[in-house]
Coordinates of C-alpha atoms and ligand atoms in Angstrom, one line a residue:
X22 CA 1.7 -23.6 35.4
X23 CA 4.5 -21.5 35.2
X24 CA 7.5 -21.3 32.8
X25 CA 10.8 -20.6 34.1
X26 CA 9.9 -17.2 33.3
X27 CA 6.5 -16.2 34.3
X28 CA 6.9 -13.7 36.7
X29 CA 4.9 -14.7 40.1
X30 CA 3.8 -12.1 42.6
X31 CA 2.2 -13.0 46.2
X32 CA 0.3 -10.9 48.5
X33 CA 0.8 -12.0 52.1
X34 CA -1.3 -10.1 54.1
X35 CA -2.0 -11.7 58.2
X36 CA -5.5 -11.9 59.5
X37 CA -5.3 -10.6 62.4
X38 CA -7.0 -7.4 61.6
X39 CA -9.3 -5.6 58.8
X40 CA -7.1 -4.7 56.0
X41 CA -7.0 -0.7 55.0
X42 CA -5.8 1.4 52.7
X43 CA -2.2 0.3 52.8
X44 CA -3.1 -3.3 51.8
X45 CA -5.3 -2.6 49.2
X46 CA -2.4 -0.5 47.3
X47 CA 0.0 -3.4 48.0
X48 CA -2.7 -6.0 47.0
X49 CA -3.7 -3.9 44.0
X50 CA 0.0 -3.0 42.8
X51 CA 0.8 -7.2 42.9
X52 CA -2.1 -8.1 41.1
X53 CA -1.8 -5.3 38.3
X54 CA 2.0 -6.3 37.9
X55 CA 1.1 -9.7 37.4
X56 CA -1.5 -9.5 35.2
X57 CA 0.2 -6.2 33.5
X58 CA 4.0 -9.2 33.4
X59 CA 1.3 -12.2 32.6
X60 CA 2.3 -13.5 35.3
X61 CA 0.7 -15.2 38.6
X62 CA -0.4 -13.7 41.6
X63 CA -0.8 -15.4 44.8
X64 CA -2.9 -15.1 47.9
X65 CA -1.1 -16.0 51.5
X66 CA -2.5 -16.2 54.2
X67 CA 0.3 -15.2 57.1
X68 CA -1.8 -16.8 60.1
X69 CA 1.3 -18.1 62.3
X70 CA 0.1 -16.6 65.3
X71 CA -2.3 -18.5 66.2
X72 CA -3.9 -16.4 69.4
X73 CA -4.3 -13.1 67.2
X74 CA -5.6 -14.7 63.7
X75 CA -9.3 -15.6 63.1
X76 CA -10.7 -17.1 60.2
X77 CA -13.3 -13.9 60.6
X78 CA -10.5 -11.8 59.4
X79 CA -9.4 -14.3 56.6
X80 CA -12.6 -14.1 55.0
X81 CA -12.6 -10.4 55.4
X82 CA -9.5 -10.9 53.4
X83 CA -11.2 -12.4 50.8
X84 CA -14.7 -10.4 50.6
X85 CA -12.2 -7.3 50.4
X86 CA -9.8 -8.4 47.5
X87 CA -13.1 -9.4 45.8
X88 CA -14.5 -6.3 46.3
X89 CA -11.7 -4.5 44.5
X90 CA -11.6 -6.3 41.9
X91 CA -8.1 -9.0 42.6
X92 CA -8.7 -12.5 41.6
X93 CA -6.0 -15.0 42.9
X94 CA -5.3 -18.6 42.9
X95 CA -7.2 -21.1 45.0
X96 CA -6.6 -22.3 47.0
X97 CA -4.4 -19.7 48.8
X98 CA -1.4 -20.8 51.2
X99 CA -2.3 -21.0 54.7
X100 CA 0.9 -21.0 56.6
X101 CA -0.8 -22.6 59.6
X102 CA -0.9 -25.7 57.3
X103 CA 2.8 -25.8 56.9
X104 CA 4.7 -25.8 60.7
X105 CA 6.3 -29.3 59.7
X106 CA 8.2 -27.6 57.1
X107 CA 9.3 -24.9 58.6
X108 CA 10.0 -27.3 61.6
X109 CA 12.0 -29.5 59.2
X110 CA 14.0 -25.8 57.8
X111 CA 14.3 -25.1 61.8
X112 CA 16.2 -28.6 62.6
X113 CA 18.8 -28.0 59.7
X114 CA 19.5 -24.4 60.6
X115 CA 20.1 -26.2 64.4
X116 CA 21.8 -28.7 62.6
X117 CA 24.3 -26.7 61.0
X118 CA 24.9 -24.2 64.2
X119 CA 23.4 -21.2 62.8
X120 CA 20.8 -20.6 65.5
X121 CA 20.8 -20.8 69.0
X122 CA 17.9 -21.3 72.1
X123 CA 18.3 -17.7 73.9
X124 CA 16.7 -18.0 77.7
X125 CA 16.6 -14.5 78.6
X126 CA 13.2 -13.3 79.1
X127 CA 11.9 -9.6 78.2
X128 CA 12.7 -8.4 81.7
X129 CA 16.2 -9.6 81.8
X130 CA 17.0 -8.5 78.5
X131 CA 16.1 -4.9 79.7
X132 CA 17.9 -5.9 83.0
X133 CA 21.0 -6.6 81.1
X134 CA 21.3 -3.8 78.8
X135 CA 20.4 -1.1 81.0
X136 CA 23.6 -2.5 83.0
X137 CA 25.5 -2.2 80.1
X138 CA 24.3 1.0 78.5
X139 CA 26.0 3.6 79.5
X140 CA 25.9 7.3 78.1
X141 CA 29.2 7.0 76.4
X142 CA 27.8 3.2 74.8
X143 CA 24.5 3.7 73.4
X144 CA 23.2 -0.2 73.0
X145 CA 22.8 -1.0 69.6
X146 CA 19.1 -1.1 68.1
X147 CA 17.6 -2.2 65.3
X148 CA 15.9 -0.6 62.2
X149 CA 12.8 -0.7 64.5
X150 CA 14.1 0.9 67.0
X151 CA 13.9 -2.4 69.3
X152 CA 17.6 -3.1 71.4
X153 CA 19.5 -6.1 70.0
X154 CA 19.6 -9.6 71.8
X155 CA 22.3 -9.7 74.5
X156 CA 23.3 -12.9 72.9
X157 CA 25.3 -14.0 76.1
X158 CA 23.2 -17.3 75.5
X159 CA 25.2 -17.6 72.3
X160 CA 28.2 -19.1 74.5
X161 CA 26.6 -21.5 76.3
X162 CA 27.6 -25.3 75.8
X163 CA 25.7 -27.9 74.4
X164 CA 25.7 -29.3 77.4
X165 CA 23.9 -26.0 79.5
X166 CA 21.8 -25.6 76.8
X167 CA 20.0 -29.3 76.7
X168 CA 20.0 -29.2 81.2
X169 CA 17.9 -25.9 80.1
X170 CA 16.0 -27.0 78.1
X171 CA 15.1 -30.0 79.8
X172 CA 14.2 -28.3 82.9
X173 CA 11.4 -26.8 80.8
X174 CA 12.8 -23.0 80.3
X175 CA 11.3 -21.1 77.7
X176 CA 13.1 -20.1 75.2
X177 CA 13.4 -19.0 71.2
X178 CA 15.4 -19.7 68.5
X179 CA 17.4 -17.0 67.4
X180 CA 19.6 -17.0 64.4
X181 CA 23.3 -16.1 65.1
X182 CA 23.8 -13.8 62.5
X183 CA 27.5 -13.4 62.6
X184 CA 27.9 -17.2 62.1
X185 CA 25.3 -17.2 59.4
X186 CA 27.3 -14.2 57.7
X187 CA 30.9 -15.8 58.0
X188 CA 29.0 -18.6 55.9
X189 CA 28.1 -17.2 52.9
X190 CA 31.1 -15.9 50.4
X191 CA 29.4 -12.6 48.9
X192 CA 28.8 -10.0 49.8
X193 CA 25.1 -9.7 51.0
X194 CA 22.6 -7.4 48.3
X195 CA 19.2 -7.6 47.0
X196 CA 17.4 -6.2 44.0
X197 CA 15.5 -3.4 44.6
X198 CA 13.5 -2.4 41.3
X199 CA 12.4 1.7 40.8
X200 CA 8.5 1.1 40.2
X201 CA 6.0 -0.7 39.2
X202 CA 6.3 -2.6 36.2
X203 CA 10.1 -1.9 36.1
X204 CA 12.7 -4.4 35.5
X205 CA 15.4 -2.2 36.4
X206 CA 16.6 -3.1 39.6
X207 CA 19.2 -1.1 41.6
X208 CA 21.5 -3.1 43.8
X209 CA 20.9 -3.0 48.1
X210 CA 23.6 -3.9 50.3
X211 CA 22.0 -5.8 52.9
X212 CA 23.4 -5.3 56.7
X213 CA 21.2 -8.0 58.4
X214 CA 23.8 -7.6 61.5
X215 CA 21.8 -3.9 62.3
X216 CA 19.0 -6.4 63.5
X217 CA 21.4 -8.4 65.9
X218 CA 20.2 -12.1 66.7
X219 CA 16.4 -12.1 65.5
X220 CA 14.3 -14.8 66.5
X221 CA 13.4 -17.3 64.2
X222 CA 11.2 -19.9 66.0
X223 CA 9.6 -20.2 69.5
X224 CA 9.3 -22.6 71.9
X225 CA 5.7 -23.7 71.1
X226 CA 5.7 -22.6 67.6
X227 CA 8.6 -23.7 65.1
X228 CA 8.9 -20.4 62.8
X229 CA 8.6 -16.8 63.1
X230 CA 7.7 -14.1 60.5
X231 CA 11.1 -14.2 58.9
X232 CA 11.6 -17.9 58.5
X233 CA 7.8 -18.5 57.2
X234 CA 8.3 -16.1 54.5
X235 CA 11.8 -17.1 53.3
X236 CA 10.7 -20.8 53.5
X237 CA 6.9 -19.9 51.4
X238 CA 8.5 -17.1 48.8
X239 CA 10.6 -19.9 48.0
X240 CA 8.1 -22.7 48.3
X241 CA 5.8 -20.4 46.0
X242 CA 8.5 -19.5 43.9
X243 CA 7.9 -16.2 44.0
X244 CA 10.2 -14.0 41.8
X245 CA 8.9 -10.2 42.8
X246 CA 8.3 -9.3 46.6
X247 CA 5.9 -6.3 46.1
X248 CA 5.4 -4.7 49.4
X249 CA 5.4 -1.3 52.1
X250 CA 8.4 0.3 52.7
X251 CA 8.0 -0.9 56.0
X252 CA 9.8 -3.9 55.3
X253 CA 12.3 -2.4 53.5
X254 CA 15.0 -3.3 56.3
X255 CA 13.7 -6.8 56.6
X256 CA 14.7 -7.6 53.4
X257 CA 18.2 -7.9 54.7
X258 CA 17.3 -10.5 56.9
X259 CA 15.4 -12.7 54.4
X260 CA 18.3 -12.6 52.1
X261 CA 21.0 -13.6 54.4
X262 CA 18.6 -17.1 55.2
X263 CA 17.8 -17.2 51.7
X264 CA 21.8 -17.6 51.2
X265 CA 22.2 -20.0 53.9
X266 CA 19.4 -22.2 53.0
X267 CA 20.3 -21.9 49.1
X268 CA 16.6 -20.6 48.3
X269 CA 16.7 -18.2 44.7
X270 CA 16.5 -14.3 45.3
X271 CA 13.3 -12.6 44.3
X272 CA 13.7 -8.8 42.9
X273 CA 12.0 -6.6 45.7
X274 CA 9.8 -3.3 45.3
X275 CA 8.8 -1.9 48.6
X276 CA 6.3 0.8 47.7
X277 CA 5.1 4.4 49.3
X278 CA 3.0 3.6 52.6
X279 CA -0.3 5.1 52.7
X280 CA -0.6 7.6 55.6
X281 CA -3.8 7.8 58.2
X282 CA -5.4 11.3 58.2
X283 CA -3.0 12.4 60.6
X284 CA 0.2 11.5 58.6
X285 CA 1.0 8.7 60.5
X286 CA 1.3 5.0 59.5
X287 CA -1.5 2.6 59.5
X288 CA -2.4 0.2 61.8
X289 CA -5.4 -2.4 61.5
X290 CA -7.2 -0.4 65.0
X291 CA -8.3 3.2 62.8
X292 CA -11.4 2.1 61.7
X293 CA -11.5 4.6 59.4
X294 CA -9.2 3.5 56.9
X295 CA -10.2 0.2 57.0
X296 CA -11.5 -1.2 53.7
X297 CA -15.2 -2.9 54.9
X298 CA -15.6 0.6 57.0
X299 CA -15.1 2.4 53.9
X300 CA -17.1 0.2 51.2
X301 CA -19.9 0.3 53.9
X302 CA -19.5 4.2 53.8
X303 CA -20.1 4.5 49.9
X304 CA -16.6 4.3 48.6
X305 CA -16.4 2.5 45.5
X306 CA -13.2 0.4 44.3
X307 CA -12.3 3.5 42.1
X308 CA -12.2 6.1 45.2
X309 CA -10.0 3.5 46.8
X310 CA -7.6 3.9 43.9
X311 CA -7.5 7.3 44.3
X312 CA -6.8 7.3 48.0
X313 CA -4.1 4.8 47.7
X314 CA -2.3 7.3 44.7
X315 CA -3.4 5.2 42.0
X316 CA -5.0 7.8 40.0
Ligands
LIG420 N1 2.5 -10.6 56.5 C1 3.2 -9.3 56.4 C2 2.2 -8.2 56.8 O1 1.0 -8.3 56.8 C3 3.7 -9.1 55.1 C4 4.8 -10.0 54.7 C5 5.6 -9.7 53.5 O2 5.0 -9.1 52.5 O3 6.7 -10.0 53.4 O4 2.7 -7.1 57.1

């Protein structure tokens, strides 16, 4: 059990790949913090995607973490256990107006913006690079929207960020501490607007990335969010719904990624710097550190 001040520290990794180098540093720098803190740390299991996830890759989860050495609590959280609540978080942010069902498919998004682009007018992008949401859909009336959806169009749920951010009275910051172990944080203005109108649920399936992990951090009461730089921009996301849902901030530490041989970022295709590849190979847990820069 944990006291209102036990720090608690999750690794969420998805299974729908072999984990590599970059995990093991996360997973390693969460479970050294917690036990370093005397804290918790906590295995989840980020399988919301059904078609790409395989219980194969979970357990090569857990054979992995084992093999390094992390222990964790069982049993871990399984997000494919939980859609009803983030279906019931989903109905209250439709409830209160702050998302939207958004029709337009792939090709008419790029339909639309290369109409509007213009050399002058770059279309705005987001951290990743990806073009905002059009968000015509946005104005649609209640009415247009249920004939739509009724006639069986597909569509996702996007949050309409501009509404969610004329809800909240701060202004929007997270905590971003300097390193492991620290408890000094430096303060993060958040700007979840650079992402425009992200979705947060699909048709068939009632949550995306962003909701499931507000919705679990909070479930799991996480305090620290130890993970890559990668999702360093997301964070702004998560704390604007964390504000509108009235969920507790966690502090944040978005660490170094590892880089392939090549300098470039992971992915769970190199083989190479996958973790079973490289225990099959000989390396042992310490080699791993030392790869990772954990001397
Ligand atoms: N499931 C995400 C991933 O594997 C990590 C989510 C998070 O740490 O917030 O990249």
């Amino acid at each position: 059990m944990s006291t209102p001040s036990t720090p608690v520290f999750r690794f969420a990794p998805s299974p729908n790949g072999e984990l590599h180098l970059g995990h093991a540093l996360s997973a390693l720098l969460n479970a050294e913090w917690a036990e370093h803190s005397g804290g918790r740390f906590l295995l989840r299991i980020e399988d919301i995607d059904l078609a790409r996830c395989t219980t194969e890759y979970e357990q090569g989860i857990y054979d992995d973490l084992a093999w390094l050495g992390i222990d964790w609590e069982r049993p871990p959280r399984r997000q494919s256990e939980h859609f009803a609540e983030y279906k019931a978080v989903l109905d209250r942010l439709i409830a209160d107006g702050l998302v939207y069902p958004a029709f337009m498919s792939r090709g008419e998004i790029r339909a639309f913006i290369s109409e509007h682009e213009t050399p002058k007018k770059r279309w705005p992008r987001d951290p990743d690079g990806v073009p905002h949401y059009p968000g015509v859909d946005r104005e649609l009336s209640a009415r247009e929207r249920r004939r739509r959806i009724a006639s069986g169009e597909p569509y996702a749920w996007r949050l309409d960020v501009a509404a969610a951010l004329a809800r909240i009275s701060t202004t929007l910051a997270w905590s971003e501490l300097l390193g492991q172990y620290s408890d000094n944080p430096e303060r993060v203005e958040a700007h979840p607007e650079q992402w425009g109108d992200v979705v947060l649920a699909r048709k068939d399936v009632p949550t995306s990335y962003h909701l499931s992990v507000v919705v679990d951090d909070a479930a799991q009461k996480i305090t620290h969010v130890v993970r890559g730089r990668d999702l360093y921009y997301a964070t702004a996301i998560q704390r604007l719904l964390q504000e509108i849902l009235g969920y507790p901030a966690p502090l944040y530490f978005h660490h170094h990624l590892v880089e392939g041989p090549d300098g470039r970022k992971l992915s769970k295709s190199e083989k190479d710097t996958g973790l079973r590849r490289l225990r099959e190979g000989g390396a042992t847990p310490a080699d791993i550190r030392r790869m990772v820069g954990l001397g």
